[in-house]
CSV table of C-alpha atoms in Angstrom, one decimal:
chain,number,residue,atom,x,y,z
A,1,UNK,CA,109.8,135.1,118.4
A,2,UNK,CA,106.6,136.1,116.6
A,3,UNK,CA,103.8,138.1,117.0
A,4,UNK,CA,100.5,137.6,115.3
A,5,UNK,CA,97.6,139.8,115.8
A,6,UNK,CA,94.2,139.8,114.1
A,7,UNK,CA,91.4,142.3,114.6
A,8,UNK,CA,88.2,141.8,112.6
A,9,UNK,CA,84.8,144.2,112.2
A,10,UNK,CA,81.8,143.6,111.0
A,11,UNK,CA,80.3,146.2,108.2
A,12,UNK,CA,77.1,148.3,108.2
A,13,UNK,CA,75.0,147.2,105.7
A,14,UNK,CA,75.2,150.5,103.9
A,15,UNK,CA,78.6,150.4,103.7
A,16,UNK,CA,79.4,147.0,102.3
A,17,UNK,CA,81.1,148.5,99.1
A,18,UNK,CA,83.0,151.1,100.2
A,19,UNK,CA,85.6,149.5,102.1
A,20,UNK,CA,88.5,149.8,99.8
A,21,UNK,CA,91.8,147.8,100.9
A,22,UNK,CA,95.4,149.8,100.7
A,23,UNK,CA,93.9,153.1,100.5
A,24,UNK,CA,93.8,156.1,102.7
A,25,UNK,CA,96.8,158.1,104.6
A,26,UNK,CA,95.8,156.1,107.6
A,27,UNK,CA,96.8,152.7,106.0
A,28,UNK,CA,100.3,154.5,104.5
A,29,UNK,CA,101.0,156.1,107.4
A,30,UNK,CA,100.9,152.9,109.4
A,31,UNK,CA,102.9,150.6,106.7
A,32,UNK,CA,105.2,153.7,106.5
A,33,UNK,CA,105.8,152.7,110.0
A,34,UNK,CA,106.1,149.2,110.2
A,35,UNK,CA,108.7,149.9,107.2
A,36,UNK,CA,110.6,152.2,109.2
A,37,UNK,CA,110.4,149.9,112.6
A,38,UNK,CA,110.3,146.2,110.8
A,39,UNK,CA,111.7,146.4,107.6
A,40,UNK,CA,111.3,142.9,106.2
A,41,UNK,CA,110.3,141.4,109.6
A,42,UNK,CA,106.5,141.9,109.1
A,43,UNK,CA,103.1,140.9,107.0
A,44,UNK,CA,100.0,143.5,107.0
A,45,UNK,CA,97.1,142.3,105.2
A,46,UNK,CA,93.5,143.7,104.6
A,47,UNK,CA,90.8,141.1,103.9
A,48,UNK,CA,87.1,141.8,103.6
A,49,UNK,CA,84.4,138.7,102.9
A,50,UNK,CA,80.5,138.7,103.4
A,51,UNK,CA,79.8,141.5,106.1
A,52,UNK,CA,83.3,141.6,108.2
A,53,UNK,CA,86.8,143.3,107.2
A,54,UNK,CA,90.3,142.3,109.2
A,55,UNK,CA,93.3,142.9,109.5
A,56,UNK,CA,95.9,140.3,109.9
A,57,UNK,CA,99.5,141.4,111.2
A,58,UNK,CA,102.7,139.4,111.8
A,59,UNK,CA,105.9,140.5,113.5
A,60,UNK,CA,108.9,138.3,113.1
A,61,UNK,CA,111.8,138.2,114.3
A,62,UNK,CA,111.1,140.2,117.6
A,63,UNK,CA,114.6,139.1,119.9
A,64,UNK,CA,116.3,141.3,117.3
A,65,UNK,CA,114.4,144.5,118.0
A,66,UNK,CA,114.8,143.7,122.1
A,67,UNK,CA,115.8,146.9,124.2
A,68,UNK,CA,115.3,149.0,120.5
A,69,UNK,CA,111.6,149.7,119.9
A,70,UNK,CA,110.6,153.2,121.6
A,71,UNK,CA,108.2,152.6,124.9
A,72,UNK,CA,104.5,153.4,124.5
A,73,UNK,CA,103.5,156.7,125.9
C-alpha cells in the first residue's frame, strides 16, 4: 500500500552549481503539504550527482487515506 515515484532532470551546463536542495517556497510549500495530507506516511528527497537532479517520493500507508484525499481538479 505504497507509492513510490521518482522524477529525474538533467542540468544545463551553466547551471550545475546552482541547484540548491531544500530551498525555495516551492519545495516548503509542497512539504507543507505532504505534512498536512501524510503526516509521517511519506519520504521527499532531493538528490543531485554529475549533470541530473531527482526527486524521490514515497507514500505509505495509502489504504488509510482511501475515500479521504480531495479529487484532482
Amino acid at each position: 500500500n505504497s507509492l513510490f515515484l521518482k522524477v529525474e532532470n538533467s542540468l544545463p551546463e551553466e547551471n550545475l552549481n546552482s541547484f540548491e536542495t531544500e530551498k525555495g517556497l516551492g519545495l516548503k510549500n509542497v512539504r507543507r503539504r505532504l505534512d498536512l495530507l501524510y503526516s509521517e506516511n511519506y519520504e521527499l528527497a532531493f538528490t543531485k550527482t554529475d549533470h541530473i537532479h531527482s526527486v524521490n517520493l514515497a507514500i505509505h500507508n495509502l489504504n488509510i487515506y482511501e475515500n479521504k484525499l480531495p479529487v484532482g481538479r
